[in-house]
Amino acid sequence: MVASAARLVSAVHDPALLDAYSAAVSGAVAAAHPAVAHIEVRGPGAPGGSGSGFFISPDGYLLTNSHVVHGARELRVFLADGRQAGATLVGDDPDTDLAVLRVGAGEISHLALADSDAVRPGQIAIAIGSPMGFQQTVTAGVVSGLGRSLRGASGRLIDNVIQTDAALNPGNSGGPLVNTRSEVIGVNTAIIRPAQGLCFAIASNTARWVAAWLIKEGRIRRSFIGVAGQNVPLLRKVARHHRLDQETGVLVAGVEPGSPADRAGLVEGDVLLALNDAKVSTIDALHKLLTGERSGRRCVVTFLRGVELRRHAIFPQEMPGRG
């Protein structure tokens, strides 16, 4: 917020600049406002929870955070025009902290998802939400970072996260981060409190992909091999001997009985290096490779057992959906 404050202070001496900035922000908010809603969560698993969301289609599909609605038994949505409606959970994905609801409320205003690959540091970013007790709240700033990674509730990394100094207000999680054309560039998802109110948003391209699959299948398909692991450095002598062009691998700290890893002959102490031709230098790299498309398909896992380099066939399995 320091950078934003400095820009606004300097703008006080240039009324035309201040008016242009104000007009850009207020115009974007006015256009986006009708599509932003407040979500109230009730029932076992999520008592008394609430958050924000926004409509992405005229037929009532609403995008929000998974952590806002996960485990809910009853969902109620409060629209910007004062209407209230029940909602059903279409699907949620804790790995990206995104969820889609379906609201039956007739014709509904909605927002377009921008191409987040076109977002640039320094451009105006406007965080909009609808916390309980307020019609709407708005904070504005600039995109201060791109390509960030954020650890989700499931333990997986969420990639291509947008960082902005447009701090979130309580209850705004799940609301849209928009540009001056009222296009959604991200879904607001978290605050790092010790970091002076930094806001993070799931990039719109990620949100578009996740929402499409949740609407189609109700979940995101991923696969697993059944190991517990940790990142470890490779011994330089061993790496040189096998001509490995990586410095780290994944130490197998445990193997689930009957899992793909168990059937492939992996044991505790092995160090995973690659899946097919893709390097496995970290746990997160392994997670990225274990997509739903790999489920049931033969792969080759490369690993070190002591100082011996081995390659075994492995068949990842589809990860069970979370309830």
Coordinates of C-alpha atoms in Angstrom, one line a residue:
M1 CA 0.0 0.0 0.0
V2 CA 3.0 2.4 0.4
A3 CA 3.5 2.6 -3.3
S4 CA -0.2 3.2 -3.9
A5 CA -0.3 5.9 -1.2
A6 CA 2.7 7.7 -2.7
R7 CA 1.0 7.7 -6.1
L8 CA -2.2 9.1 -4.7
V9 CA -0.4 11.8 -2.6
S10 CA 1.4 13.0 -5.8
A11 CA -1.9 13.0 -7.6
V12 CA -3.4 15.5 -5.1
H13 CA -1.2 18.1 -6.9
D14 CA -2.6 17.1 -10.2
P15 CA -6.4 17.1 -10.1
A16 CA -6.8 15.8 -13.6
L17 CA -4.7 12.8 -12.8
L18 CA -6.6 12.1 -9.6
D19 CA -9.9 12.5 -11.5
A20 CA -8.7 10.0 -14.2
Y21 CA -7.7 7.5 -11.6
S22 CA -10.9 7.9 -9.6
A23 CA -13.0 7.7 -12.8
A24 CA -11.2 4.5 -13.8
V25 CA -11.7 2.8 -10.4
S26 CA -15.3 4.0 -9.9
G27 CA -16.3 3.1 -13.4
A28 CA -14.9 -0.5 -13.1
V29 CA -16.6 -0.9 -9.7
A30 CA -20.0 0.3 -11.0
A31 CA -19.8 -2.2 -13.9
A32 CA -18.7 -5.1 -11.8
H33 CA -21.0 -4.4 -8.8
P34 CA -24.1 -6.2 -10.0
A35 CA -22.3 -9.5 -10.4
V36 CA -20.7 -9.6 -7.0
A37 CA -22.6 -11.5 -4.2
H38 CA -22.4 -12.3 -0.5
I39 CA -22.4 -16.0 0.4
E40 CA -23.7 -17.3 3.7
V41 CA -22.7 -20.8 4.7
R42 CA -24.6 -22.9 7.3
G43 CA -24.7 -26.4 8.6
P44 CA -22.3 -29.0 9.9
G45 CA -18.7 -28.7 8.7
A46 CA -19.0 -24.9 8.1
P47 CA -21.1 -23.3 10.8
G48 CA -21.6 -19.5 10.4
G49 CA -19.1 -19.1 7.6
S50 CA -19.4 -16.4 4.9
G51 CA -17.5 -14.9 2.0
S52 CA -17.9 -13.3 -1.4
G53 CA -18.3 -14.6 -4.9
F54 CA -19.1 -13.4 -8.4
F55 CA -21.2 -14.7 -11.3
I56 CA -19.4 -15.9 -14.4
S57 CA -22.5 -16.7 -16.5
P58 CA -26.0 -15.4 -17.0
D59 CA -27.5 -18.7 -15.9
G60 CA -26.3 -18.5 -12.3
Y61 CA -22.8 -20.1 -12.1
L62 CA -21.0 -18.3 -9.3
L63 CA -17.2 -18.6 -8.6
T64 CA -15.8 -18.3 -5.1
N65 CA -13.1 -19.9 -2.8
S66 CA -13.2 -23.5 -1.9
H67 CA -12.4 -22.6 1.8
V68 CA -15.5 -20.5 1.9
V69 CA -18.0 -23.3 1.0
H70 CA -16.1 -26.6 1.6
G71 CA -18.2 -28.9 3.8
A72 CA -21.3 -26.7 3.7
R73 CA -24.7 -28.2 4.1
E74 CA -26.7 -25.1 3.2
L75 CA -25.7 -22.1 1.0
R76 CA -27.5 -18.8 0.7
V77 CA -26.5 -16.1 -1.7
F78 CA -27.4 -12.4 -1.3
L79 CA -27.3 -10.6 -4.7
A80 CA -26.3 -6.9 -5.2
D81 CA -29.9 -6.0 -6.1
G82 CA -31.2 -7.2 -2.8
R83 CA -32.5 -10.6 -3.9
Q84 CA -31.7 -13.7 -1.9
A85 CA -31.5 -17.2 -3.2
G86 CA -30.5 -20.7 -2.2
A87 CA -27.4 -22.2 -3.9
T88 CA -26.1 -25.6 -4.7
L89 CA -22.4 -26.6 -4.7
V90 CA -21.5 -27.7 -8.2
G91 CA -18.0 -28.6 -7.2
D92 CA -15.0 -27.4 -5.3
D93 CA -11.2 -27.8 -5.6
P94 CA -9.2 -27.3 -2.4
D95 CA -6.0 -27.7 -4.4
T96 CA -6.6 -24.3 -6.1
D97 CA -9.0 -22.9 -3.5
L98 CA -11.8 -22.5 -6.0
A99 CA -15.4 -23.6 -6.1
V100 CA -18.4 -23.1 -8.3
L101 CA -22.0 -22.7 -7.0
R102 CA -25.3 -22.7 -9.0
V103 CA -27.8 -20.0 -8.1
G104 CA -31.4 -20.1 -9.4
A105 CA -32.4 -16.4 -9.5
G106 CA -33.5 -15.6 -13.1
E107 CA -31.4 -13.3 -15.2
I108 CA -28.1 -12.4 -13.5
S109 CA -25.3 -10.0 -14.3
H110 CA -22.0 -11.7 -14.8
L111 CA -18.3 -10.8 -15.3
A112 CA -15.9 -11.9 -18.0
L113 CA -12.7 -13.6 -17.2
A114 CA -9.7 -11.8 -18.7
D115 CA -6.5 -13.4 -20.0
S116 CA -4.3 -13.3 -16.9
D117 CA -1.2 -13.9 -19.0
A118 CA -1.6 -10.4 -20.3
V119 CA -1.6 -8.9 -16.8
R120 CA 1.5 -6.7 -16.1
P121 CA 3.1 -5.4 -12.9
G122 CA 2.0 -1.9 -12.2
Q123 CA -1.5 -2.1 -13.7
I124 CA -4.5 -1.0 -11.6
A125 CA -6.1 -3.9 -9.7
I126 CA -9.4 -3.5 -7.9
A127 CA -10.5 -6.0 -5.2
I128 CA -14.3 -6.1 -4.8
G129 CA -16.2 -8.1 -2.2
S130 CA -19.6 -8.3 -0.4
P131 CA -19.0 -9.0 3.3
M132 CA -22.0 -9.4 5.6
G133 CA -23.4 -6.2 6.8
F134 CA -22.1 -4.1 3.9
Q135 CA -23.5 -3.7 0.4
Q136 CA -20.0 -3.8 -1.1
T137 CA -16.4 -3.0 -0.3
V138 CA -13.7 -1.9 -2.6
T139 CA -9.9 -1.5 -2.4
A140 CA -7.7 -0.5 -5.2
G141 CA -4.0 -0.7 -5.9
V142 CA -1.6 -2.1 -8.5
V143 CA -0.4 -5.6 -9.5
S144 CA 2.8 -5.9 -7.5
G145 CA 3.9 -9.4 -8.5
L146 CA 3.1 -12.2 -10.9
G147 CA 3.9 -15.9 -11.0
R148 CA 3.8 -16.3 -7.2
S149 CA 3.1 -19.7 -5.6
L150 CA 0.7 -20.1 -2.6
R151 CA 0.3 -23.2 -0.5
G152 CA -3.3 -24.3 -0.6
A153 CA -5.2 -26.0 2.2
S154 CA -4.5 -29.4 0.6
G155 CA -0.8 -28.9 0.8
R156 CA -0.3 -28.5 -2.9
L157 CA 1.1 -25.3 -4.4
I158 CA -1.2 -23.0 -6.3
D159 CA 0.8 -21.6 -9.2
N160 CA 0.6 -18.3 -11.1
V161 CA -0.8 -16.4 -8.2
I162 CA -1.2 -12.6 -8.6
Q163 CA 0.0 -10.4 -5.8
T164 CA -1.4 -6.9 -5.4
D165 CA -1.3 -4.2 -2.8
A166 CA -5.1 -3.8 -3.0
A167 CA -5.6 -5.2 0.6
L168 CA -8.6 -7.4 1.2
N169 CA -11.3 -6.6 3.8
P170 CA -12.6 -9.4 6.0
G171 CA -15.3 -11.3 4.1
N172 CA -14.0 -10.4 0.7
S173 CA -12.4 -13.7 0.1
G174 CA -13.8 -15.2 -3.1
G175 CA -14.5 -11.9 -4.7
P176 CA -13.1 -10.7 -8.0
L177 CA -9.9 -8.8 -8.7
V178 CA -10.7 -6.7 -11.7
N179 CA -8.9 -4.4 -14.1
T180 CA -10.2 -1.0 -15.2
R181 CA -12.4 -2.7 -17.9
S182 CA -14.2 -4.7 -15.1
E183 CA -12.7 -7.9 -16.4
V184 CA -11.7 -10.4 -13.8
I185 CA -7.9 -11.0 -13.6
G186 CA -8.1 -13.1 -10.4
V187 CA -10.1 -14.5 -7.6
N188 CA -9.1 -13.0 -4.2
T189 CA -8.0 -15.8 -1.9
A190 CA -5.8 -14.9 1.0
I191 CA -4.1 -12.3 3.1
I192 CA -0.6 -12.7 4.5
R193 CA -1.2 -10.6 7.6
P194 CA 2.4 -10.1 8.7
A195 CA 3.2 -8.8 5.2
Q196 CA 1.3 -5.5 5.7
G197 CA -1.9 -6.6 4.0
L198 CA -0.6 -8.2 0.8
C199 CA -3.5 -9.7 -1.2
F200 CA -3.2 -12.7 -3.4
A201 CA -5.6 -13.8 -6.1
I202 CA -5.8 -17.0 -8.2
A203 CA -5.1 -16.1 -11.8
S204 CA -8.2 -15.9 -14.1
N205 CA -6.7 -18.4 -16.5
T206 CA -6.5 -20.9 -13.7
A207 CA -10.0 -20.0 -12.5
R208 CA -11.4 -20.5 -16.1
W209 CA -9.9 -24.0 -16.4
V210 CA -11.0 -25.1 -13.0
A211 CA -14.5 -23.7 -13.3
A212 CA -15.0 -25.4 -16.7
W213 CA -14.1 -28.8 -15.2
L214 CA -16.1 -28.3 -12.1
I215 CA -19.2 -27.4 -14.1
K216 CA -18.6 -30.4 -16.4
E217 CA -17.6 -33.1 -13.9
G218 CA -18.0 -31.5 -10.4
R219 CA -14.4 -32.1 -9.6
I220 CA -10.8 -31.9 -10.9
R221 CA -9.2 -35.2 -11.7
R222 CA -5.7 -35.7 -10.4
S223 CA -3.6 -38.9 -9.9
F224 CA -1.3 -40.1 -7.2
I225 CA 1.4 -42.8 -6.7
G226 CA 1.2 -43.2 -3.0
V227 CA 4.4 -41.9 -1.5
A228 CA 5.2 -39.6 1.4
G229 CA 8.3 -37.6 0.4
Q230 CA 10.6 -34.7 1.2
N231 CA 13.0 -32.7 -0.9
V232 CA 16.6 -33.6 -0.5
P233 CA 19.9 -32.5 -2.2
L234 CA 21.7 -35.1 -4.3
L235 CA 25.2 -36.1 -3.5
R236 CA 27.4 -34.3 -6.1
K237 CA 29.6 -37.4 -6.6
V238 CA 26.5 -39.5 -7.4
A239 CA 25.0 -36.8 -9.6
R240 CA 28.2 -36.5 -11.6
H241 CA 28.6 -40.2 -12.0
H242 CA 25.1 -40.6 -13.5
R243 CA 25.4 -37.3 -15.4
L244 CA 22.3 -35.9 -13.7
D245 CA 21.5 -32.2 -14.5
Q246 CA 19.6 -31.6 -11.3
E247 CA 20.7 -30.9 -7.7
T248 CA 17.7 -32.2 -5.8
G249 CA 15.2 -35.1 -5.8
V250 CA 12.4 -36.4 -3.6
L251 CA 13.3 -38.8 -0.8
V252 CA 10.6 -41.5 -0.4
A253 CA 9.9 -41.3 3.4
G254 CA 6.9 -43.8 3.2
V255 CA 5.1 -46.0 0.7
E256 CA 1.3 -46.6 1.0
P257 CA 0.7 -50.4 1.0
G258 CA -1.0 -51.5 -2.3
S259 CA -0.4 -48.2 -3.9
P260 CA 1.1 -47.7 -7.4
A261 CA 4.5 -47.0 -5.8
D262 CA 4.3 -50.2 -3.8
R263 CA 3.4 -52.2 -6.8
A264 CA 6.3 -50.5 -8.8
G265 CA 8.7 -51.7 -6.1
L266 CA 9.6 -48.3 -4.6
V267 CA 10.8 -48.5 -1.0
E268 CA 11.7 -46.0 1.7
G269 CA 15.0 -44.4 1.1
D270 CA 14.7 -44.3 -2.7
V271 CA 15.2 -40.8 -4.2
L272 CA 12.8 -39.9 -7.1
L273 CA 14.4 -38.1 -10.0
A274 CA 12.0 -38.1 -12.9
L275 CA 8.6 -39.3 -14.1
N276 CA 8.9 -40.2 -17.8
D277 CA 11.2 -37.5 -19.1
A278 CA 10.1 -34.8 -16.7
K279 CA 12.4 -34.0 -13.7
V280 CA 11.1 -34.5 -10.2
S281 CA 13.3 -32.2 -8.3
T282 CA 10.7 -31.3 -5.6
I283 CA 7.5 -32.6 -4.2
D284 CA 5.7 -29.8 -5.9
A285 CA 7.2 -30.8 -9.3
L286 CA 5.8 -34.3 -8.7
H287 CA 2.4 -32.9 -7.9
K288 CA 2.3 -30.9 -11.1
L289 CA 3.1 -34.0 -13.1
L290 CA 0.4 -36.2 -11.5
T291 CA -2.5 -35.0 -13.6
G292 CA -5.7 -36.9 -14.2
E293 CA -4.6 -37.8 -17.7
R294 CA -1.8 -40.0 -16.2
S295 CA -4.3 -42.1 -14.3
G296 CA -4.0 -45.7 -15.3
R297 CA -1.3 -45.0 -17.9
R298 CA 2.1 -46.6 -17.9
C299 CA 4.9 -44.2 -16.8
V300 CA 8.5 -44.7 -16.1
V301 CA 9.8 -43.5 -12.7
T302 CA 13.6 -42.8 -12.5
F303 CA 15.1 -43.0 -9.0
L304 CA 18.2 -43.6 -7.0
R305 CA 18.5 -46.6 -4.7
G306 CA 21.7 -45.9 -2.8
V307 CA 24.1 -45.0 -5.6
E308 CA 22.4 -47.2 -8.2
L309 CA 20.2 -45.5 -10.9
R310 CA 17.0 -47.4 -11.6
R311 CA 13.9 -47.1 -13.8
H312 CA 10.7 -48.9 -13.0
A313 CA 7.3 -48.9 -14.7
I314 CA 4.5 -47.3 -12.6
F315 CA 0.8 -46.8 -13.2
P316 CA -0.6 -43.7 -11.3
Q317 CA -4.1 -44.0 -10.0
E318 CA -6.8 -41.4 -9.9
M319 CA -7.0 -39.6 -6.6
P320 CA -10.3 -40.1 -4.8
G321 CA -12.5 -37.0 -4.7
R322 CA -12.7 -35.1 -1.4
G323 CA -16.0 -35.1 0.4

